[in-house]
Coordinates of C-alpha atoms and ligand atoms in Angstrom, one line a residue:
X30 CA 88.8 -5.9 -39.5
X31 CA 91.7 -8.1 -39.0
X32 CA 91.7 -10.3 -42.1
X33 CA 93.3 -13.8 -41.1
X34 CA 90.6 -16.7 -41.1
X35 CA 91.1 -17.0 -37.5
X36 CA 90.2 -13.7 -36.4
X37 CA 87.1 -13.7 -39.0
X38 CA 85.8 -16.6 -36.8
X39 CA 86.4 -14.9 -33.5
X40 CA 84.3 -11.8 -34.5
X41 CA 81.8 -13.8 -36.2
X42 CA 81.3 -16.0 -33.3
X43 CA 80.9 -13.2 -31.1
X44 CA 78.7 -11.5 -33.7
X45 CA 76.7 -14.9 -33.8
X46 CA 76.6 -15.5 -29.7
X47 CA 75.3 -11.6 -29.6
X48 CA 73.3 -12.0 -32.6
X49 CA 72.2 -15.7 -32.0
X50 CA 72.1 -15.6 -35.5
X51 CA 74.8 -16.4 -38.2
X52 CA 74.5 -14.1 -40.9
X53 CA 74.0 -16.4 -44.3
X54 CA 76.0 -14.2 -46.3
X55 CA 78.9 -14.9 -43.9
X56 CA 78.2 -18.5 -43.5
X57 CA 80.5 -20.0 -46.6
X58 CA 83.4 -17.8 -45.4
X59 CA 82.5 -18.5 -41.7
X60 CA 81.5 -22.3 -41.9
X61 CA 85.1 -23.2 -44.0
X62 CA 87.2 -21.4 -41.0
X63 CA 84.8 -23.0 -38.9
X64 CA 85.4 -26.3 -39.9
X65 CA 89.2 -25.6 -40.1
X66 CA 89.3 -24.2 -36.4
X67 CA 87.1 -27.2 -35.1
X68 CA 88.4 -30.0 -37.3
X69 CA 84.7 -31.0 -36.6
X70 CA 86.1 -34.3 -35.4
X71 CA 84.0 -36.9 -33.3
X72 CA 84.7 -35.3 -29.9
X73 CA 83.3 -31.8 -31.3
X74 CA 79.8 -33.4 -32.2
X75 CA 80.0 -35.4 -28.6
X76 CA 80.7 -32.0 -26.9
X77 CA 78.2 -30.0 -28.8
X78 CA 75.6 -32.8 -29.4
X79 CA 75.5 -34.6 -26.5
X80 CA 73.6 -38.2 -26.7
X81 CA 73.1 -37.6 -30.6
X82 CA 74.7 -40.5 -32.9
X83 CA 77.1 -39.5 -35.2
X84 CA 79.2 -40.9 -38.0
X85 CA 81.8 -39.6 -39.9
X86 CA 82.9 -42.9 -41.7
X87 CA 83.8 -42.4 -45.3
X88 CA 81.0 -45.3 -46.5
X89 CA 78.4 -43.4 -44.5
X90 CA 79.5 -39.8 -45.7
X91 CA 79.2 -41.3 -48.9
X92 CA 75.8 -43.3 -48.6
X93 CA 74.1 -40.8 -46.8
X94 CA 75.1 -37.6 -48.8
X95 CA 73.4 -38.9 -51.7
X96 CA 69.9 -39.7 -53.3
X97 CA 68.7 -41.6 -56.7
X98 CA 69.5 -38.3 -58.8
X99 CA 73.3 -39.0 -58.0
X100 CA 73.4 -35.1 -59.4
X101 CA 76.3 -34.1 -57.4
X102 CA 79.0 -36.4 -55.4
X103 CA 78.2 -36.5 -51.8
X104 CA 80.7 -34.5 -49.7
X105 CA 79.0 -34.1 -46.1
X106 CA 80.7 -33.4 -43.0
X107 CA 78.9 -35.7 -40.8
X108 CA 75.8 -37.8 -40.6
X109 CA 73.8 -37.4 -37.7
X110 CA 71.3 -40.0 -36.5
X111 CA 68.7 -38.3 -33.9
X112 CA 66.0 -40.9 -32.3
X113 CA 63.3 -38.4 -31.4
X114 CA 62.0 -34.9 -32.2
X115 CA 64.0 -33.1 -29.2
X116 CA 67.5 -34.3 -30.5
X117 CA 66.4 -32.9 -33.8
X118 CA 65.4 -29.5 -31.8
X119 CA 69.4 -30.0 -30.3
X120 CA 70.5 -30.3 -33.6
X121 CA 69.0 -27.4 -35.5
X122 CA 69.9 -25.2 -32.4
X123 CA 73.4 -26.2 -32.5
X124 CA 73.6 -25.9 -36.3
X125 CA 72.4 -22.2 -36.0
X126 CA 74.7 -21.3 -33.3
X127 CA 77.6 -22.5 -35.9
X128 CA 76.1 -21.5 -39.0
X129 CA 76.0 -25.3 -40.2
X130 CA 74.0 -26.3 -43.1
X131 CA 71.4 -29.6 -42.7
X132 CA 70.1 -31.6 -45.1
X133 CA 67.5 -33.8 -44.0
X134 CA 67.4 -37.3 -45.2
X135 CA 64.8 -40.3 -45.7
X136 CA 64.9 -43.0 -48.0
X137 CA 67.2 -40.9 -50.4
X138 CA 64.9 -42.0 -53.2
X139 CA 64.6 -38.3 -54.8
X140 CA 65.1 -38.1 -58.3
X141 CA 65.6 -34.1 -58.0
X142 CA 69.0 -33.8 -55.8
X143 CA 66.9 -32.7 -52.9
X144 CA 68.7 -34.5 -50.4
X145 CA 72.0 -34.3 -51.8
X146 CA 74.9 -33.0 -49.4
X147 CA 77.6 -32.1 -51.7
X148 CA 79.1 -28.8 -49.6
X149 CA 80.1 -30.0 -45.8
X150 CA 76.6 -30.0 -44.6
X151 CA 75.7 -31.9 -41.7
X152 CA 72.7 -35.2 -43.1
X153 CA 70.3 -35.0 -40.6
X154 CA 69.1 -38.8 -41.3
X155 CA 65.6 -39.7 -39.9
X156 CA 66.4 -43.4 -40.4
X157 CA 66.5 -43.9 -36.8
X158 CA 63.2 -42.4 -36.0
X159 CA 61.0 -45.6 -36.8
X160 CA 58.3 -45.9 -34.1
X161 CA 54.8 -46.4 -35.0
X162 CA 51.7 -46.4 -32.5
X163 CA 48.8 -49.1 -33.1
X164 CA 46.5 -48.1 -35.8
X165 CA 43.3 -46.1 -34.5
X166 CA 40.4 -47.9 -35.9
X167 CA 37.8 -44.8 -34.7
X168 CA 39.9 -42.2 -36.4
X169 CA 41.1 -44.6 -39.2
X170 CA 44.8 -43.4 -38.7
X171 CA 48.3 -44.3 -37.7
X172 CA 50.8 -42.2 -36.1
X173 CA 54.5 -42.9 -37.4
X174 CA 58.0 -41.4 -36.9
X175 CA 59.3 -39.9 -39.9
X176 CA 61.7 -42.6 -40.7
X177 CA 59.1 -45.5 -41.0
X178 CA 59.3 -46.8 -44.4
X179 CA 56.1 -46.3 -46.7
X180 CA 55.8 -50.0 -47.1
X181 CA 55.7 -50.6 -43.5
X182 CA 52.4 -48.3 -43.2
X183 CA 50.7 -50.1 -46.0
X184 CA 51.4 -53.4 -44.0
X185 CA 50.3 -52.1 -40.5
X186 CA 46.9 -50.8 -42.3
X187 CA 46.2 -53.9 -44.0
X188 CA 47.1 -56.0 -41.0
X189 CA 44.1 -53.5 -39.4
X190 CA 42.2 -54.0 -42.3
X191 CA 42.5 -50.6 -43.8
X192 CA 44.6 -49.3 -46.7
X193 CA 47.0 -46.5 -47.1
X194 CA 46.2 -44.7 -50.3
X195 CA 49.8 -43.7 -51.6
X196 CA 52.1 -46.4 -53.1
X197 CA 55.0 -46.3 -55.9
X198 CA 57.9 -48.3 -57.3
X199 CA 60.1 -46.8 -54.2
X200 CA 58.0 -47.6 -51.7
X201 CA 60.2 -50.3 -49.8
X202 CA 62.8 -47.8 -49.6
X203 CA 61.3 -44.6 -49.2
X204 CA 60.3 -43.1 -45.7
X205 CA 57.3 -41.3 -44.7
X206 CA 59.1 -38.1 -43.6
X207 CA 60.6 -37.8 -47.0
X208 CA 57.3 -39.1 -48.8
X209 CA 56.0 -35.8 -46.9
X210 CA 59.0 -33.3 -47.4
X211 CA 58.1 -34.1 -51.4
X212 CA 54.4 -34.7 -51.2
X213 CA 54.9 -37.7 -53.4
X214 CA 52.3 -39.1 -55.2
X215 CA 52.4 -42.5 -57.2
X216 CA 49.8 -44.6 -59.0
X217 CA 46.7 -44.1 -57.1
X218 CA 46.5 -40.5 -56.8
X219 CA 43.4 -40.7 -59.0
X220 CA 41.4 -42.3 -56.1
X221 CA 43.4 -41.2 -52.9
X222 CA 45.2 -38.1 -53.3
X223 CA 48.8 -37.3 -52.9
X224 CA 50.7 -37.7 -49.7
X225 CA 49.5 -34.2 -48.6
X226 CA 45.8 -35.4 -48.5
X227 CA 46.6 -38.2 -46.2
X228 CA 48.3 -36.2 -43.8
X229 CA 46.0 -35.3 -40.6
X230 CA 48.4 -34.4 -38.1
X231 CA 52.4 -33.3 -38.8
X232 CA 55.2 -32.9 -36.1
X233 CA 58.1 -30.8 -37.7
X234 CA 61.2 -29.2 -36.0
X235 CA 61.5 -25.5 -38.0
X236 CA 64.8 -23.8 -38.9
X237 CA 64.4 -22.2 -35.8
X238 CA 64.6 -24.9 -33.6
X239 CA 60.7 -24.4 -32.6
X240 CA 58.8 -27.8 -32.4
X241 CA 55.4 -27.8 -34.0
X242 CA 52.7 -30.0 -33.6
X243 CA 50.3 -29.3 -36.2
X244 CA 46.4 -29.9 -36.8
X245 CA 46.9 -33.0 -34.0
X246 CA 45.0 -35.8 -36.4
X247 CA 41.6 -33.5 -36.8
X248 CA 39.2 -34.1 -40.0
X249 CA 38.0 -30.5 -39.1
X250 CA 39.9 -27.7 -37.9
X251 CA 38.9 -24.1 -38.9
X252 CA 41.2 -22.1 -37.1
X253 CA 43.4 -19.9 -39.4
X254 CA 46.7 -20.7 -42.1
X255 CA 46.8 -24.5 -42.2
X256 CA 50.6 -24.6 -41.6
X257 CA 50.8 -28.7 -42.0
X258 CA 50.1 -27.5 -45.9
X259 CA 53.1 -25.4 -45.9
X260 CA 55.9 -27.6 -44.6
X261 CA 54.2 -30.9 -46.9
X262 CA 56.3 -30.4 -50.4
X263 CA 59.1 -27.9 -49.0
X264 CA 61.5 -30.4 -49.6
X265 CA 63.4 -29.9 -46.1
X266 CA 64.1 -26.0 -46.7
X267 CA 61.6 -24.9 -43.8
X268 CA 61.6 -27.6 -41.3
X269 CA 62.5 -31.2 -40.6
X270 CA 59.4 -33.5 -40.4
X271 CA 59.5 -35.4 -37.6
X272 CA 56.4 -37.5 -37.1
X273 CA 52.6 -37.3 -39.1
X274 CA 49.3 -39.0 -38.4
X275 CA 48.5 -40.5 -41.5
X276 CA 44.8 -41.0 -42.8
X277 CA 44.0 -44.8 -43.7
X278 CA 40.7 -45.7 -46.3
X279 CA 38.6 -48.6 -46.1
X280 CA 40.7 -51.7 -47.6
X281 CA 39.4 -51.7 -51.4
X282 CA 39.5 -55.5 -51.3
X283 CA 39.8 -57.5 -54.9
X284 CA 41.1 -55.6 -57.6
X285 CA 40.8 -55.6 -61.2
X286 CA 43.7 -54.8 -63.7
X287 CA 42.9 -54.0 -67.7
X288 CA 46.1 -53.6 -69.9
X289 CA 44.5 -52.4 -73.2
X290 CA 46.2 -51.7 -76.5
X291 CA 46.1 -48.0 -78.1
X292 CA 47.0 -47.3 -81.3
X293 CA 47.2 -43.3 -80.7
X294 CA 47.7 -41.2 -77.6
X295 CA 44.6 -39.1 -79.1
X296 CA 42.7 -41.9 -77.4
X297 CA 44.2 -41.5 -74.0
X298 CA 41.4 -38.7 -72.6
X299 CA 38.4 -40.2 -74.0
X300 CA 39.3 -43.6 -72.8
X301 CA 40.0 -42.0 -69.3
X302 CA 36.3 -40.7 -69.2
X303 CA 34.7 -43.6 -70.6
X304 CA 36.5 -45.9 -68.1
X305 CA 35.9 -43.3 -65.1
X306 CA 32.3 -43.5 -66.2
X307 CA 31.7 -47.4 -66.3
X308 CA 34.2 -48.5 -63.5
X309 CA 35.4 -47.5 -60.0
X310 CA 39.1 -46.5 -61.0
X311 CA 42.1 -46.4 -58.9
X312 CA 44.5 -45.8 -61.3
X313 CA 44.7 -44.9 -65.3
X314 CA 48.5 -45.3 -66.5
X315 CA 49.8 -45.1 -69.7
X316 CA 53.3 -46.0 -71.2
X317 CA 54.7 -46.5 -75.0
X318 CA 55.9 -49.7 -76.8
X319 CA 59.5 -49.3 -75.8
X320 CA 58.8 -49.2 -72.2
X321 CA 57.5 -52.7 -72.5
X322 CA 60.3 -53.6 -74.3
X323 CA 63.2 -52.4 -71.8
X324 CA 61.1 -53.9 -69.0
X325 CA 60.6 -57.3 -70.5
X326 CA 64.2 -57.5 -71.4
X327 CA 65.2 -56.3 -67.8
X328 CA 62.3 -58.7 -66.0
X329 CA 62.7 -61.6 -68.6
X330 CA 59.1 -61.0 -69.2
X331 CA 57.0 -61.7 -72.3
X332 CA 55.3 -59.3 -73.5
X333 CA 51.7 -58.4 -72.2
X334 CA 49.9 -59.1 -75.6
X335 CA 50.4 -60.8 -78.6
X336 CA 50.4 -58.0 -81.3
X337 CA 52.8 -54.9 -80.3
X338 CA 51.0 -51.6 -79.7
X339 CA 52.1 -47.9 -79.9
X340 CA 51.0 -47.5 -76.4
X341 CA 49.5 -49.0 -73.7
X342 CA 46.9 -48.2 -70.7
X343 CA 46.8 -50.1 -67.5
X344 CA 43.5 -49.2 -65.3
X345 CA 43.1 -50.6 -61.8
X346 CA 39.4 -50.7 -60.6
X347 CA 37.1 -52.5 -58.2
X348 CA 36.6 -56.1 -59.0
X349 CA 33.8 -56.3 -61.7
X350 CA 31.8 -58.9 -62.9
X351 CA 33.2 -60.8 -65.9
X352 CA 30.0 -59.5 -68.1
X353 CA 30.4 -55.9 -66.7
X354 CA 34.3 -55.9 -67.7
X355 CA 33.4 -57.4 -71.4
X356 CA 30.7 -55.1 -71.9
X357 CA 33.4 -52.2 -71.1
X358 CA 35.9 -53.8 -73.4
X359 CA 33.6 -54.0 -76.1
X360 CA 32.2 -50.5 -75.5
X361 CA 35.7 -49.0 -76.1
X362 CA 36.8 -51.4 -79.2
X363 CA 33.7 -50.6 -81.1
X364 CA 34.6 -46.9 -80.1
X365 CA 38.3 -47.6 -81.8
X366 CA 39.8 -46.3 -78.3
X367 CA 41.6 -49.7 -78.1
X368 CA 42.7 -52.6 -80.6
X369 CA 43.4 -55.2 -78.0
X370 CA 43.4 -55.9 -74.7
X371 CA 43.7 -58.5 -71.3
X372 CA 41.7 -58.5 -68.0
X373 CA 43.3 -60.0 -64.8
X374 CA 42.1 -63.5 -64.0
X375 CA 43.5 -63.3 -60.3
X376 CA 45.1 -60.9 -57.8
X377 CA 48.6 -62.4 -59.0
X378 CA 47.6 -61.9 -62.6
X379 CA 46.8 -58.2 -62.0
X380 CA 49.7 -58.1 -60.0
X381 CA 51.8 -59.3 -62.9
X382 CA 50.4 -56.9 -65.1
X383 CA 51.4 -54.0 -63.1
X384 CA 54.7 -54.9 -63.5
X385 CA 54.4 -53.8 -67.0
X386 CA 54.1 -50.4 -65.7
X387 CA 55.6 -50.3 -62.0
X388 CA 59.2 -51.8 -63.5
X389 CA 59.8 -49.0 -66.3
X390 CA 62.0 -47.2 -64.0
X391 CA 64.2 -49.7 -63.0
X392 CA 64.7 -51.1 -66.4
X393 CA 66.3 -48.1 -67.5
X394 CA 67.9 -47.0 -64.0
X395 CA 71.3 -48.0 -65.5
X396 CA 71.2 -46.1 -68.8
X397 CA 70.9 -42.8 -66.4
X398 CA 68.1 -41.2 -68.6
X399 CA 67.4 -37.4 -68.7
X400 CA 64.0 -37.2 -66.5
X401 CA 61.1 -34.8 -66.8
X402 CA 58.1 -35.2 -64.6
X403 CA 55.4 -32.9 -65.9
X404 CA 51.8 -32.3 -65.3
X405 CA 48.9 -30.7 -67.3
X406 CA 44.9 -30.6 -66.4
X407 CA 44.2 -33.9 -67.9
X408 CA 42.1 -31.8 -70.7
X409 CA 45.5 -30.9 -71.9
X410 CA 47.4 -34.2 -72.1
X411 CA 46.9 -34.8 -75.4
X412 CA 47.9 -31.4 -76.7
X413 CA 50.9 -31.7 -74.4
X414 CA 51.6 -35.1 -75.7
X415 CA 51.3 -33.7 -79.5
X416 CA 53.4 -30.7 -78.5
X417 CA 56.3 -32.8 -76.8
X418 CA 55.8 -35.3 -79.7
X419 CA 57.1 -32.4 -82.1
X420 CA 59.8 -31.4 -80.2
X421 CA 61.1 -34.5 -79.4
X422 CA 60.9 -35.3 -83.2
X423 CA 62.5 -31.9 -84.1
X424 CA 65.3 -31.5 -80.9
X425 CA 65.9 -35.5 -80.1
X426 CA 65.6 -37.2 -83.6
X427 CA 67.9 -39.9 -82.7
X428 CA 67.5 -40.4 -79.0
X429 CA 65.0 -42.9 -77.6
X430 CA 62.4 -41.3 -75.2
X431 CA 60.4 -43.5 -73.2
X432 CA 57.0 -41.8 -72.4
X433 CA 54.7 -43.4 -69.3
X434 CA 53.0 -42.2 -66.4
X435 CA 49.5 -41.5 -64.3
X436 CA 47.2 -40.1 -67.0
X437 CA 44.5 -40.2 -64.1
X438 CA 46.2 -36.9 -62.4
X439 CA 47.9 -35.5 -65.7
X440 CA 51.2 -36.6 -64.9
X441 CA 53.6 -37.6 -67.4
X442 CA 56.9 -39.1 -67.3
X443 CA 59.3 -38.3 -70.4
X444 CA 62.9 -40.0 -70.0
X445 CA 65.3 -39.5 -72.5
X446 CA 68.2 -42.0 -73.1
X447 CA 71.6 -40.8 -73.8
X448 CA 72.6 -42.5 -77.4
X449 CA 75.8 -44.5 -76.4
X450 CA 78.1 -42.4 -78.8
X451 CA 77.1 -39.1 -77.2
X452 CA 79.2 -37.7 -74.0
X453 CA 77.2 -37.4 -70.7
X454 CA 77.9 -34.0 -70.1
X455 CA 76.9 -33.4 -74.0
X456 CA 73.6 -35.1 -73.4
X457 CA 72.8 -33.3 -70.1
X458 CA 73.7 -29.9 -71.9
X459 CA 71.3 -31.0 -75.0
X460 CA 68.5 -31.8 -72.8
X461 CA 68.7 -28.8 -70.3
X462 CA 68.4 -26.7 -73.8
X463 CA 65.4 -28.3 -74.9
X464 CA 64.1 -28.1 -71.4
X465 CA 63.2 -24.4 -72.5
X466 CA 61.1 -25.3 -75.3
X467 CA 59.6 -28.5 -72.9
X468 CA 58.6 -25.9 -70.2
X469 CA 57.2 -23.0 -72.4
X470 CA 54.9 -25.8 -73.7
X471 CA 54.3 -26.5 -69.9
X472 CA 53.7 -22.8 -69.1
X473 CA 51.9 -21.7 -72.1
X474 CA 49.4 -24.8 -70.6
X475 CA 49.4 -23.8 -67.3
X476 CA 51.4 -27.1 -66.2
X477 CA 53.9 -28.0 -63.6
X478 CA 57.7 -28.5 -64.2
X479 CA 57.9 -30.8 -61.7
X480 CA 54.6 -32.8 -60.8
X481 CA 55.8 -35.4 -58.3
X482 CA 59.9 -35.6 -57.8
X483 CA 59.9 -32.2 -56.4
X484 CA 62.5 -29.0 -57.5
X485 CA 65.3 -29.8 -55.4
X486 CA 68.5 -29.0 -57.4
X487 CA 67.5 -30.5 -60.7
X488 CA 64.7 -28.2 -61.9
X489 CA 65.7 -25.0 -60.2
X490 CA 66.7 -23.3 -63.0
X491 CA 63.2 -23.5 -64.8
X492 CA 61.0 -22.6 -61.6
X493 CA 59.8 -19.6 -63.0
X494 CA 58.3 -21.9 -65.9
X495 CA 55.5 -22.6 -63.4
X496 CA 56.0 -20.2 -60.7
X497 CA 55.5 -16.4 -60.9
X498 CA 58.2 -14.0 -59.7
X499 CA 55.8 -12.8 -56.9
X500 CA 55.4 -16.5 -55.8
X501 CA 59.1 -17.4 -55.7
X502 CA 59.7 -13.9 -53.8
X503 CA 56.7 -14.9 -51.3
X504 CA 58.4 -18.4 -50.9
X505 CA 61.5 -16.9 -50.2
X506 CA 60.1 -14.4 -47.4
X507 CA 58.5 -17.8 -45.9
X508 CA 61.9 -19.3 -46.3
X509 CA 63.5 -16.2 -44.5
X510 CA 60.8 -16.4 -41.5
X511 CA 61.1 -20.0 -40.8
X512 CA 64.6 -20.7 -41.6
X513 CA 66.5 -17.1 -40.7
X514 CA 69.7 -18.5 -40.9
X515 CA 69.0 -20.2 -44.2
X516 CA 70.5 -23.6 -42.8
X517 CA 67.7 -25.6 -43.7
X518 CA 69.1 -27.3 -47.1
X519 CA 70.2 -24.6 -48.6
X520 CA 70.6 -24.3 -52.3
X521 CA 67.4 -26.9 -52.8
X522 CA 63.8 -25.9 -54.4
X523 CA 64.9 -21.9 -54.0
X524 CA 68.3 -20.8 -55.5
X525 CA 70.8 -19.1 -52.9
Ligands
S2G612 C1 56.7 -43.7 -62.0 C2 59.0 -43.4 -61.0 C3 60.6 -42.4 -60.9 C4 60.8 -42.1 -62.3 O1 57.2 -44.7 -62.6 O2 55.8 -43.1 -61.8 O3 57.5 -41.2 -60.8 O4 61.7 -43.0 -63.1 C5 57.7 -42.5 -61.6 O5 60.4 -41.5 -63.0
ZN613 ZN1 55.4 -41.2 -61.0

């Protein structure tokens, strides 16, 4: 074989044309030679992707090539802005033909590096695909394109007297397509489930360039494998989500928030059981006192209670009569589960109390914490917290660790703050060493090393703690079927 890069490109191009498939193993070499040969300038895209908006601007490459994890420096080749599914198909077919990697991109609020483009990929941004249809009252659904912001869906549902069940702090920036690709959870999974549970119809373009219309908004459909659930949570590695039909719920009306002080994490599950029996719960969250300290400093808030507590529970339920609330509080106080508490007196007060939980993440974002987002069955939460507490004391004696999360679905966020005296690289290395211990606990409890933030780039080395070798091989085979050229978000979720 002639060895110069140019000749390799010619041979590969002929091969690709003949096979209509670019062999993934040739991709890197082929791609670099291709980029060089074709100097991938604006005219190349105008020629090969007619009608598709493309940006090669440095600012766009920097902005669209990263996500909230910032785990690698962005370095995409270009950012593409399709307006509809047919243009997404056009992009996939072109990427297959020339062996170019695609990174689907929504609101880029991900925390595991799933939307990072650091190796010359093409970022496929869905942000120009923002169409939404009117709410269908009969079906209690809304059909939206992938680029619609989560908060917009919430507003459209409320305007129609209905309720979109998924909510989290980043809802004002995240997009529905990205929520589906990562199966986003949030604060009300306890009552409404995950994003997965809201999807009645799904439109997507697979890595072969086929356009799928899945389930068509049906509630019942017993006609074989449910392919929408294969794509939900696949992090852009199988297909590009282009639209969805979302389930809407009856609006819950006025809600009550109780913020309760606890002396021990052993009280968490008994309190959860008591609350679920006594109240119509929609959320049951917890956080340690140092979370309150960071939120109060960040947001300029007074502490929620006069006396600082070891940890807190914030629960949300349907509005309750004063005497019922007092009765519940008295019950759990007498059982020694809580030491203090406050109940919201208005919807505005409820929203104020939510700030102590919802603003934790933003209050420490600048400190670049090392994040663990783990899950076990609710019954195993006390044992997990006990084991992790012992690990933290042994391996992180000088680190500040913030614990918060969603007891109502077994999801714990363990955020470790880097000591000022420690270099970022040393800190990351030490945290990753401790991961082996943390994830061994998770594995022993049958838990998940990534509850809601996805695997992306960051959690890949530890996937085997939650998924068996057989499962990982099956995932690889499914990927090779839906993305035979390996162009779909390569290197994410499954190591290449
Ligand atoms: C939460 C938000 C992201 C983070 O607050 O429940 O999922 O900081 C988190 O971990
Ligand atoms: Zn969370």
